[in-house]
Short mmCIF file of C-alpha atoms and ligand atoms in Angstrom, two decimals:
data_model
loop_
_atom_site.label_atom_id
_atom_site.label_comp_id
_atom_site.label_asym_id
_atom_site.label_seq_id
_atom_site.Cartn_x
_atom_site.Cartn_y
_atom_site.Cartn_z
CA MET E 381 20.38 30.25 6.91
CA LEU E 382 21.90 26.98 5.77
CA ASP E 383 20.17 25.07 2.98
CA HIS E 384 22.02 21.85 3.85
CA ASP E 385 20.63 19.31 6.34
CA LEU E 386 23.14 16.48 6.76
CA HIS E 387 21.68 14.51 9.67
CA CYS E 388 18.19 13.01 9.94
CA HIS E 389 16.38 9.71 10.49
CA SER E 390 13.67 7.71 8.74
CA ASN E 391 11.71 4.71 10.00
CA ILE E 392 14.53 2.48 8.73
CA SER E 393 16.05 3.33 12.13
CA ASP E 394 14.25 5.33 14.82
CA GLY E 395 12.56 8.10 12.84
CA THR E 396 8.82 8.01 12.28
CA LEU E 397 8.58 9.02 8.59
CA THR E 398 9.38 6.82 5.60
CA PRO E 399 12.45 7.92 3.60
CA ALA E 400 10.19 9.38 0.87
CA GLU E 401 8.04 11.27 3.41
CA LEU E 402 11.16 12.66 5.04
CA VAL E 403 12.52 13.94 1.72
CA ALA E 404 9.16 15.56 0.91
CA ARG E 405 9.23 17.36 4.25
CA ALA E 406 12.79 18.53 3.64
CA ALA E 407 11.83 19.87 0.20
CA GLU E 408 8.85 21.70 1.65
CA ARG E 409 11.11 23.32 4.23
CA GLY E 410 13.63 24.58 1.68
CA VAL E 411 16.42 22.02 2.05
CA LYS E 412 18.58 21.92 -1.09
CA VAL E 413 21.19 19.34 -0.02
CA LEU E 414 20.06 16.46 2.17
CA ALA E 415 21.78 13.46 3.74
CA LEU E 416 19.75 10.63 5.27
CA THR E 417 21.75 9.27 8.22
CA ASP E 418 19.87 6.37 9.75
CA HIS E 419 21.50 4.63 12.69
CA ASP E 420 23.63 1.63 11.66
CA ASP E 421 21.59 0.91 8.50
CA MET E 422 21.69 2.10 4.89
CA ASP E 423 18.46 0.50 3.64
CA GLY E 424 16.61 3.81 3.26
CA LEU E 425 19.13 5.44 0.92
CA ALA E 426 17.76 4.20 -2.43
CA GLU E 427 14.20 5.31 -1.68
CA ALA E 428 15.39 8.67 -0.36
CA ARG E 429 17.64 9.27 -3.36
CA ALA E 430 14.77 8.57 -5.79
CA ALA E 431 12.47 10.92 -3.87
CA ALA E 432 15.16 13.61 -3.74
CA ALA E 433 15.56 13.47 -7.54
CA GLN E 434 11.81 14.09 -7.92
CA HIS E 435 11.98 17.11 -5.63
CA GLY E 436 15.14 18.55 -7.21
CA ILE E 437 17.17 18.05 -4.01
CA THR E 438 20.84 17.03 -4.06
CA PHE E 439 21.10 13.81 -2.09
CA ILE E 440 24.12 12.63 -0.08
CA ASN E 441 24.34 9.02 1.10
CA GLY E 442 24.76 8.94 4.86
CA VAL E 443 24.73 6.75 7.96
CA GLU E 444 25.13 7.35 11.71
CA ILE E 445 27.20 4.64 13.37
CA SER E 446 26.98 3.77 17.08
CA VAL E 447 30.45 3.62 18.64
CA SER E 448 31.79 2.67 22.06
CA TRP E 449 34.77 4.86 22.95
CA ARG E 450 36.23 4.27 26.43
CA SER E 451 33.14 4.23 28.67
CA HIS E 452 31.14 6.50 26.34
CA THR E 453 28.71 5.91 23.49
CA VAL E 454 29.43 8.35 20.67
CA HIS E 455 27.93 8.63 17.20
CA ILE E 456 29.94 8.98 13.99
CA VAL E 457 28.13 10.17 10.88
CA GLY E 458 29.46 8.99 7.53
CA LEU E 459 28.68 11.36 4.64
CA ASN E 460 29.03 10.68 0.92
CA ILE E 461 29.62 7.00 1.66
CA ASP E 462 29.28 4.18 -0.84
CA PRO E 463 26.49 1.89 0.44
CA GLY E 464 27.88 -0.96 -1.66
CA TYR E 465 31.28 -1.01 0.06
CA LEU E 466 31.46 -4.46 1.64
CA PRO E 467 33.44 -3.74 4.82
CA LEU E 468 30.89 -1.02 5.63
CA VAL E 469 27.92 -3.29 4.82
CA GLU E 470 29.33 -6.11 6.93
CA GLY E 471 30.51 -3.85 9.72
CA LEU E 472 27.02 -2.39 10.06
CA ARG E 473 25.45 -5.83 10.05
CA ASN E 474 27.63 -6.66 13.05
CA VAL E 475 26.76 -3.42 14.84
CA ARG E 476 23.04 -4.17 14.39
CA SER E 477 23.29 -7.77 15.47
CA GLY E 478 23.33 -7.10 19.21
CA ARG E 479 20.15 -4.99 19.22
CA GLY E 480 17.68 -7.87 19.65
CA ALA E 481 19.37 -9.25 22.76
CA ARG E 482 19.81 -5.75 24.16
CA ALA E 483 16.09 -5.05 23.67
CA LYS E 484 15.22 -8.23 25.55
CA LYS E 485 17.45 -7.13 28.46
CA MET E 486 15.91 -3.66 28.44
CA ALA E 487 12.44 -5.21 28.68
CA ASP E 488 13.59 -7.42 31.58
CA GLU E 489 14.98 -4.39 33.41
CA LEU E 490 11.80 -2.40 32.83
CA ALA E 491 9.75 -5.38 34.08
CA LYS E 492 11.83 -5.33 37.29
CA ALA E 493 10.93 -1.66 37.60
CA GLY E 494 7.27 -2.69 37.38
CA ILE E 495 6.56 -2.06 33.69
CA GLY E 496 5.60 -5.14 31.70
CA GLY E 497 4.89 -5.82 28.04
CA THR E 498 7.52 -3.43 26.71
CA LEU E 499 9.29 -5.83 24.32
CA GLN E 500 6.20 -6.53 22.21
CA GLY E 501 5.16 -2.91 22.62
CA ALA E 502 8.50 -1.56 21.36
CA TYR E 503 8.60 -3.92 18.38
CA ARG E 504 5.24 -2.55 17.25
CA TYR E 505 7.00 0.78 16.72
CA ALA E 506 10.03 -0.68 14.93
CA GLU E 507 9.32 -0.69 11.19
CA ASN E 508 12.70 -2.39 10.78
CA PRO E 509 12.94 -4.94 13.64
CA ASN E 510 16.72 -5.30 13.17
CA MET E 511 17.02 -1.71 14.35
CA ILE E 512 14.99 -1.99 17.56
CA GLY E 513 16.22 0.72 19.90
CA ARG E 514 15.46 2.99 22.79
CA ALA E 515 13.25 5.39 20.81
CA HIS E 516 10.84 2.52 20.04
CA PHE E 517 10.63 1.65 23.74
CA ALA E 518 10.09 5.31 24.52
CA ARG E 519 7.16 5.60 22.11
CA TYR E 520 5.52 2.55 23.62
CA LEU E 521 5.98 3.85 27.17
CA VAL E 522 4.25 7.07 26.17
CA GLU E 523 1.42 5.12 24.55
CA ALA E 524 1.03 3.00 27.70
CA GLY E 525 0.72 6.17 29.77
CA HIS E 526 3.96 5.92 31.80
CA CYS E 527 5.23 9.34 30.68
CA LYS E 528 3.83 12.33 28.85
CA ASP E 529 6.41 12.37 26.03
CA VAL E 530 9.49 10.63 24.66
CA LYS E 531 11.93 13.02 26.33
CA SER E 532 10.49 12.28 29.78
CA VAL E 533 10.79 8.55 29.13
CA PHE E 534 14.51 8.98 28.47
CA ASN E 535 14.96 11.12 31.56
CA ARG E 536 13.13 8.65 33.78
CA TYR E 537 13.88 5.23 32.31
CA LEU E 538 16.25 5.05 29.35
CA ALA E 539 19.17 7.45 29.79
CA THR E 540 22.51 6.20 31.18
CA GLY E 541 22.08 4.95 34.72
CA LYS E 542 18.25 4.82 34.67
CA PRO E 543 16.28 1.62 35.42
CA GLY E 544 15.78 0.54 31.77
CA TYR E 545 19.29 1.43 30.60
CA VAL E 546 21.41 -1.51 29.44
CA PRO E 547 25.08 -0.88 28.64
CA HIS E 548 26.06 -2.11 25.20
CA GLN E 549 29.24 -2.66 23.20
CA TRP E 550 28.98 -0.87 19.84
CA ALA E 551 31.58 -0.56 17.06
CA ALA E 552 35.18 0.54 17.69
CA LEU E 553 36.10 4.10 16.67
CA ALA E 554 39.00 2.98 14.46
CA ASP E 555 36.87 0.42 12.58
CA THR E 556 34.05 2.90 12.08
CA ILE E 557 36.31 5.55 10.58
CA SER E 558 38.04 3.01 8.36
CA TRP E 559 34.70 1.69 6.96
CA ILE E 560 33.57 5.24 6.20
CA ARG E 561 36.87 6.44 4.72
CA GLY E 562 37.35 3.16 2.84
CA SER E 563 33.99 3.68 1.13
CA GLY E 564 35.05 7.15 0.00
CA GLY E 565 33.07 8.97 2.70
CA VAL E 566 33.77 11.68 5.24
CA ALA E 567 33.70 10.77 8.96
CA VAL E 568 31.93 13.35 11.16
CA LEU E 569 31.71 13.39 14.95
CA ALA E 570 27.96 13.79 15.58
CA HIS E 571 26.48 16.23 18.14
CA PRO E 572 29.60 16.51 20.35
CA GLY E 573 27.77 18.79 22.78
CA ARG E 574 25.63 15.87 23.88
CA TYR E 575 28.64 14.01 25.23
CA MET E 576 29.41 16.90 27.57
CA THR E 577 26.06 17.15 29.34
CA GLY E 578 24.13 14.83 31.63
CA ARG E 579 25.21 11.96 33.80
CA LYS E 580 28.55 10.36 32.90
CA SER E 581 29.33 13.24 30.56
CA MET E 582 32.90 13.87 29.43
CA GLY E 583 34.86 16.92 30.49
CA LYS E 584 36.84 19.25 28.23
CA GLN E 585 40.04 17.28 28.58
CA THR E 586 38.35 14.03 27.52
CA MET E 587 36.67 15.82 24.60
CA ARG E 588 40.11 16.99 23.46
CA GLU E 589 41.45 13.44 23.71
CA LEU E 590 38.49 12.15 21.71
CA LEU E 591 39.00 14.81 19.02
CA ALA E 592 42.74 14.13 18.82
CA GLU E 593 42.17 10.40 18.45
CA PHE E 594 39.31 10.93 15.96
CA ALA E 595 41.43 13.24 13.78
CA GLY E 596 44.45 10.94 14.08
CA LEU E 597 42.37 8.03 12.77
CA GLY E 598 41.20 10.01 9.74
CA GLY E 599 38.07 11.72 11.08
CA GLN E 600 37.57 14.94 9.10
CA ALA E 601 34.64 16.91 10.55
CA ILE E 602 32.46 17.64 13.56
CA GLU E 603 28.88 18.79 13.79
CA VAL E 604 28.88 22.43 14.81
CA VAL E 605 25.30 23.39 13.97
CA SER E 606 23.21 20.51 15.30
CA GLY E 607 19.56 20.35 16.32
CA SER E 608 20.75 19.24 19.74
CA HIS E 609 23.23 22.11 20.24
CA THR E 610 22.60 25.52 21.78
CA PRO E 611 23.93 28.65 20.00
CA GLU E 612 26.72 28.77 22.61
CA GLN E 613 27.69 25.25 21.55
CA TYR E 614 27.85 26.33 17.86
CA ALA E 615 30.58 28.76 18.89
CA GLU E 616 32.28 26.30 21.23
CA PHE E 617 32.52 23.53 18.62
CA ALA E 618 33.56 25.96 15.88
CA ARG E 619 36.58 26.68 18.12
CA TYR E 620 37.30 22.96 18.54
CA ALA E 621 37.04 22.55 14.76
CA GLU E 622 39.63 25.25 14.27
CA GLU E 623 41.93 23.82 16.94
CA PHE E 624 41.83 20.31 15.47
CA GLU E 625 41.67 21.48 11.82
CA LEU E 626 38.34 19.82 11.21
CA LEU E 627 35.60 20.69 8.74
CA CYS E 628 32.19 21.74 10.10
CA SER E 629 28.92 19.93 9.52
CA CYS E 630 25.29 20.80 10.15
CA GLY E 631 22.14 18.77 10.63
CA SER E 632 18.80 18.82 12.40
CA ASP E 633 18.94 15.23 13.72
CA PHE E 634 15.22 15.21 12.96
CA HIS E 635 13.38 12.02 14.02
CA GLY E 636 9.75 12.95 13.45
CA PRO E 637 7.14 15.66 13.89
CA ASP E 638 6.47 16.40 17.58
CA GLU E 639 9.44 14.61 19.09
CA SER E 640 12.58 16.24 17.80
CA TRP E 641 14.84 18.97 19.09
CA ARG E 642 14.37 20.68 15.77
CA ASP E 643 12.48 20.29 12.51
CA MET E 644 14.33 19.73 9.23
CA GLY E 645 16.27 22.45 7.45
CA ARG E 646 16.34 26.19 8.21
CA LEU E 647 19.46 25.76 10.33
CA PRO E 648 21.31 28.94 11.33
CA ASP E 649 24.54 29.80 9.54
CA PHE E 650 27.91 28.51 10.73
CA PRO E 651 29.98 30.79 12.92
CA LEU E 652 32.52 32.72 10.82
CA ASP E 653 35.71 30.84 9.91
CA CYS E 654 34.00 27.45 9.72
CA ARG E 655 34.99 25.44 6.66
CA PRO E 656 31.89 23.51 5.60
CA VAL E 657 32.12 19.73 5.32
CA TRP E 658 30.86 19.80 1.73
CA GLU E 659 34.27 21.16 0.69
CA ALA E 660 35.40 17.55 1.10
CA TRP E 661 33.25 16.21 -1.72
CA GLU E 662 32.94 19.34 -3.83
CA ASN E 663 36.73 19.53 -4.11
CA ASN E 664 36.91 15.86 -5.07
CA ALA E 665 34.15 16.10 -7.68
P1 AMP Y 257 19.85 3.56 20.78
O1 AMP Y 257 20.71 3.59 19.56
O2 AMP Y 257 18.83 2.44 20.74
O3 AMP Y 257 20.64 3.59 22.05
O4 AMP Y 257 18.97 4.87 20.78
C1 AMP Y 257 19.58 6.13 20.68
C2 AMP Y 257 18.52 7.14 20.24
O5 AMP Y 257 17.67 7.46 21.31
C3 AMP Y 257 19.09 8.45 19.79
O6 AMP Y 257 19.51 8.40 18.46
C4 AMP Y 257 17.89 9.36 19.93
O7 AMP Y 257 17.02 9.15 18.83
C5 AMP Y 257 17.21 8.79 21.15
N1 AMP Y 257 17.57 9.55 22.37
C6 AMP Y 257 18.66 9.42 23.12
N2 AMP Y 257 18.62 10.25 24.19
C7 AMP Y 257 17.44 10.92 24.09
C8 AMP Y 257 16.79 11.92 24.88
N3 AMP Y 257 17.33 12.39 26.00
N4 AMP Y 257 15.58 12.37 24.46
C9 AMP Y 257 15.01 11.89 23.33
N5 AMP Y 257 15.58 10.95 22.56
C10 AMP Y 257 16.77 10.47 22.92
MN1 MN Y 258 17.94 8.28 17.02
MN1 MN Y 259 23.07 10.49 17.45
MN1 MN Y 260 20.95 11.09 14.80
#
């Protein structure tokens, strides 16, 4: 079992726990090395780091950046970043800036589909209004009785091509990797398996092109053991890691009790031959 969890969310983005609550849960579940990786925002890191020190957990500064690559949205996790690095701070501010207008459009689309009041409803769930996103809409739609849980809301209304889905331009892959690397961090392709399932998913050839471009731009790792991967996908992405000479990362992608693929920590071991991503910072220490 791995005692590292290098991907999770607090209510600074679309998780439901505060950074301190999240760290307490990780400690309780045996996590020894934790990275908080909120979407497009680093405001939870100081609180999480302080809480981690109290629980005797090693804390890694992280972030998960939303990227538009070709016609796909992909997520790049930055690990061991410096949250004071200005190009990263300013880059993330830009990435966040479109969320308000996007939320308004989503609410308009949902209204056309016969569901009103979602903008105000979603904002009630967004602790950090700058980070309003689909998960906040989903929670409100469950509350209002339109679906039984968050997953069904995505399937019916919010996934690509559904009535409340609004396409959006996120950061460029090259910029994202340069902000992360420039700050001293490691760039990790998050949950690659998710880009290969569902509507508008990429095929194997496109995944190879993405990995080649990612590695060519300085990307160093991919998530192999992810809360949103199946055991078959652990093996599949371990092979991609080997082919593209990438390090392997692991994380639950926990968002909150009751609505995540997986709870924090207790992740299964890497397939053999995986070189763990922490080699990157342990060797530089
Ligand atoms: P956004 O950045 O606003 O587009 O929201 C993306 C977030 O929505 C992801 O980070 C997940 O937390 C959540 N999400 C995306 N797809 C699903 C899904 N099928 N089921 C549950 N949550 C999802
Ligand atoms: Mn999320
Ligand atoms: Mn993600
Ligand atoms: Mn995530």
